[in-house]
Amino acid sequence: KVWLFWSSKMMDKYTFLQKIGIYSSLALFILFMLLPFVEMFIASLRPLTHLFSRPDVPVGETMTFMDFMSRFYSDKMSFQAYRDMWVTVPQLPRYIFNSVFLSTAVTFFSMCFIVPAAYAYARFDFRGKTISLTLFLAVNMFSGAVLLIPLYKLLRVYGLLNTYWAMIIPGVAFLIPTGIWLLKSFLEKIPYELEEAAFVDGASRLYTLRRVILPLAVPGLIVVGVAMFIGAYAQQFLFAITFNQDRDYMPLPAGIFEFIGYQDVLWNEMMAASLVGILPVLLIFLFMQKHLIAGLTSGAVKE
């Protein structure tokens, strides 16, 4: 009895220490991920003259904690940069609209190709299936910068430079392989017996996909759609500065360069514009959080 009591106490202590280690690791990871955004927010509130100021410490004395904190805090902190950035860059609303529009368009067209392709890979056995999936995975190993020159020549031949299509088409091409791999695993979780029952009732393959498979794959579709939107939002800068010279089609990552002048850089306004620019992604996460968790967990276990 003494041994069993001691063993149970040790197990409880081990479980308690294990929870402390897990939550401590999660806290450090979250802090590491959020620290850049916190620094951006603080920099957007500080006056431009205070961003690069140093505490006035007399020679021979050590810097105190308050002196160190004075580099991050100022009595003149305000939201003035969030008002001035619209005046400094008058086309900033246009840049934000372009970023959201391009990401939405890339996500829409990508899903139009990803859904039938992922369904075919999940349900059919055909020659070259494994090889093509391997090639899709290999495509993701290369950076988009490798193909910028041939893409530029191709878009110039078809007269698509300096248009929205110059950034939509490459974005769709680079995101399709990842989307097929992600959605394929979700579709494989859906029992094939449901499709067989629909075939017995006389339903066609397309009708079964639209009425049976897609409603059951909504969590997976949301996860893949959000992943495509974030990927499209992240790759806009490279395609914009290469395939577009028209300011009316510039997304926010490229248009934010206008905060860089010939003599100085408006860092506080740039940080404010960057934070405003990531709001669409944050709003998507807030509204889709429940569906994202359901989609991730439904595709996490393979039966």
Short mmCIF file of C-alpha atoms in Angstrom, two decimals:
data_model
loop_
_atom_site.label_atom_id
_atom_site.label_comp_id
_atom_site.label_asym_id
_atom_site.label_seq_id
_atom_site.Cartn_x
_atom_site.Cartn_y
_atom_site.Cartn_z
CA LYS A 1 0.00 0.00 0.00
CA VAL A 2 2.86 2.38 0.82
CA TRP A 3 4.44 1.63 -2.57
CA LEU A 4 1.18 2.24 -4.42
CA PHE A 5 0.62 5.50 -2.52
CA TRP A 6 4.17 6.68 -3.28
CA SER A 7 3.85 5.68 -6.94
CA SER A 8 0.59 7.59 -7.33
CA LYS A 9 2.16 10.69 -5.73
CA MET A 10 5.13 10.47 -8.05
CA MET A 11 2.87 10.11 -11.10
CA ASP A 12 0.85 13.14 -10.03
CA LYS A 13 4.06 15.11 -9.54
CA TYR A 14 5.37 13.98 -12.93
CA THR A 15 2.08 14.95 -14.60
CA PHE A 16 2.18 18.36 -12.89
CA LEU A 17 5.77 18.99 -14.00
CA GLN A 18 4.91 17.82 -17.50
CA LYS A 19 2.03 20.31 -17.71
CA ILE A 20 4.31 23.10 -16.47
CA GLY A 21 6.84 22.23 -19.19
CA ILE A 22 4.19 22.11 -21.91
CA TYR A 23 2.54 25.39 -20.96
CA SER A 24 5.89 27.10 -20.49
CA SER A 25 6.99 26.00 -23.95
CA LEU A 26 3.71 27.21 -25.45
CA ALA A 27 4.05 30.56 -23.68
CA LEU A 28 7.59 31.03 -24.99
CA PHE A 29 6.52 30.09 -28.51
CA ILE A 30 3.57 32.50 -28.43
CA LEU A 31 5.79 35.24 -27.03
CA PHE A 32 8.34 34.60 -29.78
CA MET A 33 5.64 34.81 -32.45
CA LEU A 34 3.91 37.92 -31.06
CA LEU A 35 7.02 39.90 -30.15
CA PRO A 36 7.54 41.34 -33.68
CA PHE A 37 3.93 42.55 -33.78
CA VAL A 38 4.27 44.11 -30.33
CA GLU A 39 7.43 45.89 -31.46
CA MET A 40 5.67 47.08 -34.62
CA PHE A 41 2.76 48.44 -32.59
CA ILE A 42 5.04 50.26 -30.13
CA ALA A 43 7.11 51.68 -33.00
CA SER A 44 3.94 52.96 -34.67
CA LEU A 45 2.99 54.88 -31.53
CA ARG A 46 6.38 56.46 -30.90
CA PRO A 47 7.39 59.74 -32.56
CA LEU A 48 9.88 59.45 -35.37
CA THR A 49 12.48 61.44 -33.42
CA HIS A 50 12.21 59.01 -30.51
CA LEU A 51 12.68 55.81 -32.49
CA PHE A 52 16.47 56.09 -32.70
CA SER A 53 17.09 58.09 -29.54
CA ARG A 54 19.45 56.80 -26.86
CA PRO A 55 19.06 57.29 -23.12
CA ASP A 56 21.19 60.06 -21.68
CA VAL A 57 23.46 58.11 -19.34
CA PRO A 58 26.43 59.98 -17.81
CA VAL A 59 29.89 58.65 -18.59
CA GLY A 60 31.02 56.08 -16.05
CA GLU A 61 27.52 55.16 -14.88
CA THR A 62 25.61 52.02 -15.81
CA MET A 63 22.30 52.05 -17.57
CA THR A 64 19.38 51.48 -15.22
CA PHE A 65 16.22 49.56 -16.00
CA MET A 66 14.26 52.81 -16.36
CA ASP A 67 16.86 54.12 -18.80
CA PHE A 68 16.49 50.95 -20.83
CA MET A 69 12.69 51.15 -20.83
CA SER A 70 12.86 54.79 -21.95
CA ARG A 71 14.00 53.52 -25.34
CA PHE A 72 10.59 51.85 -25.78
CA TYR A 73 8.36 54.37 -24.05
CA SER A 74 7.80 58.05 -24.66
CA ASP A 75 5.47 60.62 -23.14
CA LYS A 76 4.58 61.69 -26.68
CA MET A 77 3.30 58.27 -27.79
CA SER A 78 0.09 58.64 -29.81
CA PHE A 79 -1.86 57.28 -32.76
CA GLN A 80 -0.77 60.19 -34.95
CA ALA A 81 1.05 57.87 -37.36
CA TYR A 82 -2.23 56.06 -38.10
CA ARG A 83 -3.69 59.38 -39.24
CA ASP A 84 -0.64 60.70 -41.07
CA MET A 85 -0.03 57.55 -43.13
CA TRP A 86 -3.13 58.21 -45.24
CA VAL A 87 -1.76 61.69 -46.08
CA THR A 88 1.82 60.52 -46.71
CA VAL A 89 0.64 57.77 -49.09
CA PRO A 90 -2.71 58.88 -50.59
CA GLN A 91 -3.06 55.61 -52.51
CA LEU A 92 -2.74 53.47 -49.37
CA PRO A 93 -6.46 52.46 -49.43
CA ARG A 94 -5.96 51.35 -53.02
CA TYR A 95 -2.94 49.26 -52.06
CA ILE A 96 -4.84 47.56 -49.25
CA PHE A 97 -7.77 46.86 -51.57
CA ASN A 98 -5.41 45.40 -54.17
CA SER A 99 -3.86 43.06 -51.61
CA VAL A 100 -7.24 41.76 -50.47
CA PHE A 101 -8.55 41.51 -54.03
CA LEU A 102 -5.49 39.65 -55.32
CA SER A 103 -5.50 37.21 -52.41
CA THR A 104 -9.22 36.55 -52.84
CA ALA A 105 -8.89 36.06 -56.59
CA VAL A 106 -5.90 33.74 -56.23
CA THR A 107 -7.75 31.72 -53.58
CA PHE A 108 -10.88 31.43 -55.73
CA PHE A 109 -9.12 30.31 -58.91
CA SER A 110 -6.83 28.00 -56.97
CA MET A 111 -9.76 26.24 -55.33
CA CYS A 112 -11.43 25.82 -58.73
CA PHE A 113 -8.44 23.69 -59.80
CA ILE A 114 -7.63 22.13 -56.42
CA VAL A 115 -11.05 20.61 -55.68
CA PRO A 116 -11.43 18.41 -58.81
CA ALA A 117 -7.73 17.52 -58.85
CA ALA A 118 -7.67 16.52 -55.17
CA TYR A 119 -10.85 14.48 -55.65
CA ALA A 120 -9.31 12.65 -58.58
CA TYR A 121 -6.15 11.84 -56.59
CA ALA A 122 -8.21 10.73 -53.59
CA ARG A 123 -10.60 8.44 -55.45
CA PHE A 124 -9.01 7.24 -58.69
CA ASP A 125 -6.04 5.00 -59.41
CA PHE A 126 -4.36 5.96 -62.66
CA ARG A 127 -0.96 5.67 -64.25
CA GLY A 128 1.53 8.26 -63.03
CA LYS A 129 -0.44 9.14 -59.88
CA THR A 130 2.47 8.71 -57.48
CA ILE A 131 4.94 10.35 -59.83
CA SER A 132 2.76 13.41 -60.38
CA LEU A 133 2.15 13.80 -56.64
CA THR A 134 5.90 13.63 -56.10
CA LEU A 135 6.41 16.29 -58.74
CA PHE A 136 3.83 18.50 -57.04
CA LEU A 137 5.76 18.13 -53.80
CA ALA A 138 9.05 18.88 -55.58
CA VAL A 139 7.62 22.11 -57.03
CA ASN A 140 7.13 23.47 -53.52
CA MET A 141 10.85 23.01 -52.83
CA PHE A 142 11.77 25.74 -55.32
CA SER A 143 11.37 29.42 -54.61
CA GLY A 144 9.28 31.55 -56.91
CA ALA A 145 12.34 33.68 -57.66
CA VAL A 146 13.80 30.80 -59.71
CA LEU A 147 11.04 31.11 -62.32
CA LEU A 148 10.69 34.89 -62.42
CA ILE A 149 12.53 35.35 -65.73
CA PRO A 150 10.59 32.72 -67.74
CA LEU A 151 7.34 33.90 -66.13
CA TYR A 152 8.14 37.48 -67.11
CA LYS A 153 8.77 36.48 -70.73
CA LEU A 154 5.57 34.41 -70.82
CA LEU A 155 3.42 37.18 -69.39
CA ARG A 156 4.99 39.73 -71.77
CA VAL A 157 4.19 37.57 -74.79
CA TYR A 158 0.51 37.41 -73.79
CA GLY A 159 0.37 41.11 -72.88
CA LEU A 160 -0.47 40.52 -69.21
CA LEU A 161 2.21 42.70 -67.63
CA ASN A 162 0.99 45.61 -65.47
CA THR A 163 -2.38 43.95 -64.87
CA TYR A 164 -4.00 42.03 -62.04
CA TRP A 165 -3.55 38.82 -64.03
CA ALA A 166 0.22 39.24 -63.91
CA MET A 167 0.05 38.55 -60.16
CA ILE A 168 -2.96 36.21 -60.09
CA ILE A 169 -1.75 33.62 -62.61
CA PRO A 170 1.68 32.98 -61.02
CA GLY A 171 0.09 32.94 -57.57
CA VAL A 172 -2.41 30.28 -58.63
CA ALA A 173 0.29 28.19 -60.29
CA PHE A 174 2.49 28.13 -57.20
CA LEU A 175 -0.33 27.39 -54.73
CA ILE A 176 -2.12 24.59 -56.56
CA PRO A 177 0.36 21.79 -55.64
CA THR A 178 0.18 22.59 -51.92
CA GLY A 179 -3.61 22.78 -52.03
CA ILE A 180 -3.91 19.40 -53.76
CA TRP A 181 -1.77 17.73 -51.11
CA LEU A 182 -3.76 19.32 -48.28
CA LEU A 183 -7.25 18.66 -49.63
CA LYS A 184 -6.45 15.12 -50.79
CA SER A 185 -5.95 13.96 -47.20
CA PHE A 186 -9.34 15.40 -46.19
CA LEU A 187 -11.22 13.78 -49.07
CA GLU A 188 -9.67 10.41 -48.33
CA LYS A 189 -11.33 10.52 -44.89
CA ILE A 190 -14.82 10.56 -46.42
CA PRO A 191 -16.20 6.99 -46.72
CA TYR A 192 -16.48 5.77 -50.29
CA GLU A 193 -19.74 3.97 -49.39
CA LEU A 194 -21.53 7.33 -49.45
CA GLU A 195 -20.60 7.78 -53.09
CA GLU A 196 -21.61 4.22 -53.93
CA ALA A 197 -25.05 4.87 -52.43
CA ALA A 198 -25.39 7.99 -54.58
CA PHE A 199 -24.33 6.04 -57.69
CA VAL A 200 -26.97 3.41 -56.96
CA ASP A 201 -29.60 6.17 -56.89
CA GLY A 202 -28.45 7.27 -60.34
CA ALA A 203 -26.32 10.27 -59.40
CA SER A 204 -23.47 11.24 -61.69
CA ARG A 205 -19.88 11.69 -60.59
CA LEU A 206 -20.12 15.48 -60.78
CA TYR A 207 -23.43 15.56 -58.91
CA THR A 208 -21.97 13.32 -56.19
CA LEU A 209 -18.96 15.57 -55.83
CA ARG A 210 -21.13 18.67 -55.58
CA ARG A 211 -23.94 17.32 -53.38
CA VAL A 212 -22.26 14.63 -51.27
CA ILE A 213 -18.50 15.12 -51.05
CA LEU A 214 -18.13 18.90 -50.85
CA PRO A 215 -20.70 19.43 -48.03
CA LEU A 216 -18.88 16.81 -45.97
CA ALA A 217 -15.49 18.35 -46.78
CA VAL A 218 -16.38 21.88 -45.65
CA PRO A 219 -13.88 21.91 -42.75
CA GLY A 220 -11.11 20.78 -45.07
CA LEU A 221 -12.13 23.31 -47.71
CA ILE A 222 -11.97 26.11 -45.14
CA VAL A 223 -8.50 25.05 -43.98
CA VAL A 224 -7.19 24.84 -47.53
CA GLY A 225 -8.89 28.10 -48.53
CA VAL A 226 -7.37 29.99 -45.60
CA ALA A 227 -3.96 28.48 -46.34
CA MET A 228 -4.27 29.60 -49.97
CA PHE A 229 -5.33 33.11 -48.91
CA ILE A 230 -2.37 33.49 -46.56
CA GLY A 231 0.01 32.09 -49.19
CA ALA A 232 -1.34 34.50 -51.80
CA TYR A 233 -1.01 37.40 -49.37
CA ALA A 234 2.59 36.49 -48.60
CA GLN A 235 3.83 36.14 -52.18
CA GLN A 236 2.43 39.40 -53.57
CA PHE A 237 5.59 41.44 -53.08
CA LEU A 238 7.81 39.31 -55.32
CA PHE A 239 5.32 39.19 -58.18
CA ALA A 240 4.33 42.85 -57.85
CA ILE A 241 7.82 44.31 -58.16
CA THR A 242 8.63 41.99 -61.09
CA PHE A 243 5.49 41.92 -63.22
CA ASN A 244 3.89 45.27 -62.41
CA GLN A 245 4.96 48.91 -62.72
CA ASP A 246 1.50 50.46 -62.51
CA ARG A 247 0.74 51.97 -59.08
CA ASP A 248 -2.99 51.35 -59.55
CA TYR A 249 -2.37 47.59 -59.36
CA MET A 250 0.25 47.63 -56.61
CA PRO A 251 -0.53 45.57 -53.48
CA LEU A 252 0.34 46.82 -50.02
CA PRO A 253 3.74 45.04 -49.66
CA ALA A 254 5.02 46.88 -52.74
CA GLY A 255 3.22 50.16 -52.14
CA ILE A 256 4.62 50.42 -48.63
CA PHE A 257 7.95 51.42 -50.18
CA GLU A 258 6.50 54.91 -50.60
CA PHE A 259 7.17 55.53 -46.92
CA ILE A 260 10.88 55.45 -47.78
CA GLY A 261 12.03 58.91 -48.82
CA TYR A 262 15.28 60.22 -50.25
CA GLN A 263 16.59 61.43 -46.90
CA ASP A 264 14.62 59.59 -44.22
CA VAL A 265 12.26 56.69 -43.63
CA LEU A 266 8.92 57.17 -41.88
CA TRP A 267 9.25 54.04 -39.79
CA ASN A 268 6.34 54.77 -37.47
CA GLU A 269 3.93 55.30 -40.37
CA MET A 270 5.32 52.26 -42.17
CA MET A 271 4.71 50.10 -39.09
CA ALA A 272 1.19 51.51 -38.76
CA ALA A 273 0.42 50.76 -42.42
CA SER A 274 1.83 47.24 -42.06
CA LEU A 275 -0.39 46.53 -39.05
CA VAL A 276 -3.44 47.84 -40.88
CA GLY A 277 -2.51 45.69 -43.87
CA ILE A 278 -2.51 42.44 -41.89
CA LEU A 279 -5.95 43.09 -40.41
CA PRO A 280 -7.75 41.10 -43.17
CA VAL A 281 -5.76 37.98 -42.30
CA LEU A 282 -6.40 38.46 -38.58
CA LEU A 283 -10.12 38.92 -39.17
CA ILE A 284 -10.25 35.73 -41.20
CA PHE A 285 -8.60 33.84 -38.36
CA LEU A 286 -11.03 35.31 -35.82
CA PHE A 287 -14.16 34.47 -37.81
CA MET A 288 -12.92 31.08 -39.06
CA GLN A 289 -11.24 29.92 -35.86
CA LYS A 290 -13.86 27.29 -34.99
CA HIS A 291 -13.95 25.91 -38.52
CA LEU A 292 -10.15 25.89 -38.76
CA ILE A 293 -9.83 23.84 -35.57
CA ALA A 294 -12.51 21.42 -36.77
CA GLY A 295 -10.83 21.07 -40.15
CA LEU A 296 -7.35 20.52 -38.73
CA THR A 297 -8.50 17.90 -36.25
CA SER A 298 -10.65 16.06 -38.79
CA GLY A 299 -7.67 15.54 -41.06
CA ALA A 300 -5.19 14.79 -38.31
CA VAL A 301 -6.10 11.14 -37.67
CA LYS A 302 -5.96 8.53 -40.41
CA GLU A 303 -8.22 5.54 -39.92
#
